[in-house]
Amino acid sequence: HVYEAHIVFQFDVTNTIPEQVVEQVEVAMEPEDDISDVLQPVVVVPIPELRCDEPGTAYVAFERVDTDTFPSAAFACTLKFVVKECDPATGEPEEGDEGFEDEYSLEAVDLGAGDFMQASYLPDSHALWETLGADAECVETFALANFESIAECVARVAELLGMCPLEGALTPKSKAAHQAVFTGKWMGTTKTVARTRMTYQKGTGVTMELAVRSEDQGVSELVVSAIA
């Protein structure tokens, strides 16, 4: 969840062990690089208790120290909790059990340019593209050798951009070439249009030209950086 002054990470957790109740469930997030000049941790909201098959949500919030900067970062994440043995039939913790601390490594969480984009459908994208004009355009060509099809590539590009795919964007009709258009609002306000042209060749993967126009030239550059 990205806000003007804060970024909040949400973790949905479910206890799947019938013989245990877990308490004080929280996620510790450590950035792999020093980002203290742009993000500062402010609060961790734990889940007080999770019984078997019960879902819960934990949160970690960071303050955006510099709201004019949109950082990309990777976070190592660790789930920490207190384990108490319980009666599987009742789900009640055993009397007198103070529990023990345990932890579990989670997959790393990435923060990228696409997280600052709101996937919004903007009607008449062609007219909007012309209105935004070439002065606010950023164009880059990428050699994406790790993709084995255009369909796989365009799905991943949509995910990275965080934008709304327009009709036909995610369903290429050709295995050799495809064009896709995406729209969105950077930080929920700045209108943005992205156009991609892709070609696929076996052995070399996908070559993609990404052109982005926005109401802010800096935003166009940031959106392109989501792929880089």
mmCIF file of N, CA, C and O in Angstrom, residues 20-26 78-85 97-104:
data_model
loop_
_atom_site.group_PDB
_atom_site.id
_atom_site.type_symbol
_atom_site.label_atom_id
_atom_site.label_comp_id
_atom_site.label_asym_id
_atom_site.label_seq_id
_atom_site.Cartn_x
_atom_site.Cartn_y
_atom_site.Cartn_z
ATOM 1 N N GLN A 20 -0.502 -26.597 17.478
ATOM 2 C CA GLN A 20 0.174 -25.395 17.956
ATOM 3 C C GLN A 20 -0.689 -24.142 17.783
ATOM 4 O O GLN A 20 -1.438 -24.016 16.819
ATOM 5 N N VAL A 21 -0.539 -23.257 18.742
ATOM 6 C CA VAL A 21 -1.042 -21.889 18.632
ATOM 7 C C VAL A 21 0.174 -20.985 18.544
ATOM 8 O O VAL A 21 1.151 -21.174 19.276
ATOM 9 N N VAL A 22 0.142 -20.027 17.623
ATOM 10 C CA VAL A 22 1.259 -19.094 17.523
ATOM 11 C C VAL A 22 0.785 -17.700 17.942
ATOM 12 O O VAL A 22 -0.331 -17.283 17.632
ATOM 13 N N GLU A 23 1.650 -17.007 18.665
ATOM 14 C CA GLU A 23 1.327 -15.687 19.180
ATOM 15 C C GLU A 23 2.419 -14.696 18.796
ATOM 16 O O GLU A 23 3.520 -15.079 18.401
ATOM 17 N N GLN A 24 2.066 -13.411 18.910
ATOM 18 C CA GLN A 24 3.021 -12.329 18.614
ATOM 19 C C GLN A 24 3.677 -12.545 17.237
ATOM 20 O O GLN A 24 4.895 -12.507 17.095
ATOM 21 N N VAL A 25 2.840 -12.778 16.251
ATOM 22 C CA VAL A 25 3.309 -13.078 14.893
ATOM 23 C C VAL A 25 3.622 -11.763 14.175
ATOM 24 O O VAL A 25 2.743 -10.917 13.983
ATOM 25 N N GLU A 26 4.875 -11.599 13.774
ATOM 26 C CA GLU A 26 5.260 -10.373 13.080
ATOM 27 C C GLU A 26 6.295 -10.682 12.013
ATOM 28 O O GLU A 26 6.908 -11.750 11.999
ATOM 29 N N THR A 78 11.615 -12.078 7.483
ATOM 30 C CA THR A 78 11.601 -13.188 8.431
ATOM 31 C C THR A 78 10.326 -13.145 9.251
ATOM 32 O O THR A 78 9.997 -12.102 9.843
ATOM 33 N N LEU A 79 9.603 -14.246 9.280
ATOM 34 C CA LEU A 79 8.397 -14.365 10.097
ATOM 35 C C LEU A 79 8.816 -14.802 11.499
ATOM 36 O O LEU A 79 9.465 -15.836 11.667
ATOM 37 N N LYS A 80 8.462 -14.009 12.505
ATOM 38 C CA LYS A 80 8.830 -14.309 13.886
ATOM 39 C C LYS A 80 7.567 -14.516 14.711
ATOM 40 O O LYS A 80 6.571 -13.813 14.520
ATOM 41 N N PHE A 81 7.628 -15.473 15.652
ATOM 42 C CA PHE A 81 6.429 -15.796 16.423
ATOM 43 C C PHE A 81 6.802 -16.592 17.672
ATOM 44 O O PHE A 81 7.920 -17.098 17.816
ATOM 45 N N VAL A 82 5.837 -16.715 18.579
ATOM 46 C CA VAL A 82 5.961 -17.548 19.785
ATOM 47 C C VAL A 82 5.051 -18.752 19.621
ATOM 48 O O VAL A 82 3.858 -18.599 19.319
ATOM 49 N N VAL A 83 5.610 -19.953 19.790
ATOM 50 C CA VAL A 83 4.869 -21.194 19.600
ATOM 51 C C VAL A 83 4.420 -21.744 20.951
ATOM 52 O O VAL A 83 5.214 -21.837 21.886
ATOM 53 N N LYS A 84 3.143 -22.109 21.030
ATOM 54 C CA LYS A 84 2.614 -22.781 22.215
ATOM 55 C C LYS A 84 1.895 -24.053 21.791
ATOM 56 O O LYS A 84 1.147 -24.056 20.810
ATOM 57 N N GLU A 85 2.154 -25.140 22.526
ATOM 58 C CA GLU A 85 1.457 -26.393 22.249
ATOM 59 C C GLU A 85 0.000 -26.268 22.682
ATOM 60 O O GLU A 85 -0.322 -25.574 23.654
ATOM 61 N N ASP A 97 1.944 -23.253 29.614
ATOM 62 C CA ASP A 97 2.935 -23.257 28.535
ATOM 63 C C ASP A 97 3.266 -21.818 28.141
ATOM 64 O O ASP A 97 2.415 -21.091 27.626
ATOM 65 N N GLU A 98 4.490 -21.402 28.426
ATOM 66 C CA GLU A 98 4.920 -20.042 28.083
ATOM 67 C C GLU A 98 5.383 -19.943 26.638
ATOM 68 O O GLU A 98 5.601 -18.843 26.134
ATOM 69 N N GLY A 99 5.536 -21.093 25.991
ATOM 70 C CA GLY A 99 5.905 -21.093 24.589
ATOM 71 C C GLY A 99 7.374 -20.837 24.356
ATOM 72 O O GLY A 99 8.157 -20.597 25.282
ATOM 73 N N PHE A 100 7.769 -20.887 23.099
ATOM 74 C CA PHE A 100 9.156 -20.614 22.723
ATOM 75 C C PHE A 100 9.173 -19.810 21.432
ATOM 76 O O PHE A 100 8.285 -19.926 20.590
ATOM 77 N N GLU A 101 10.199 -18.993 21.287
ATOM 78 C CA GLU A 101 10.323 -18.159 20.104
ATOM 79 C C GLU A 101 10.841 -18.968 18.924
ATOM 80 O O GLU A 101 11.704 -19.820 19.086
ATOM 81 N N ASP A 102 10.294 -18.683 17.764
ATOM 82 C CA ASP A 102 10.739 -19.363 16.547
ATOM 83 C C ASP A 102 10.656 -18.360 15.390
ATOM 84 O O ASP A 102 10.054 -17.286 15.515
ATOM 85 N N GLU A 103 11.245 -18.707 14.271
ATOM 86 C CA GLU A 103 11.191 -17.830 13.113
ATOM 87 C C GLU A 103 11.299 -18.651 11.841
ATOM 88 O O GLU A 103 11.735 -19.808 11.862
ATOM 89 N N TYR A 104 10.881 -18.035 10.741
ATOM 90 C CA TYR A 104 10.842 -18.722 9.447
ATOM 91 C C TYR A 104 11.184 -17.718 8.361
ATOM 92 O O TYR A 104 10.602 -16.630 8.298
#
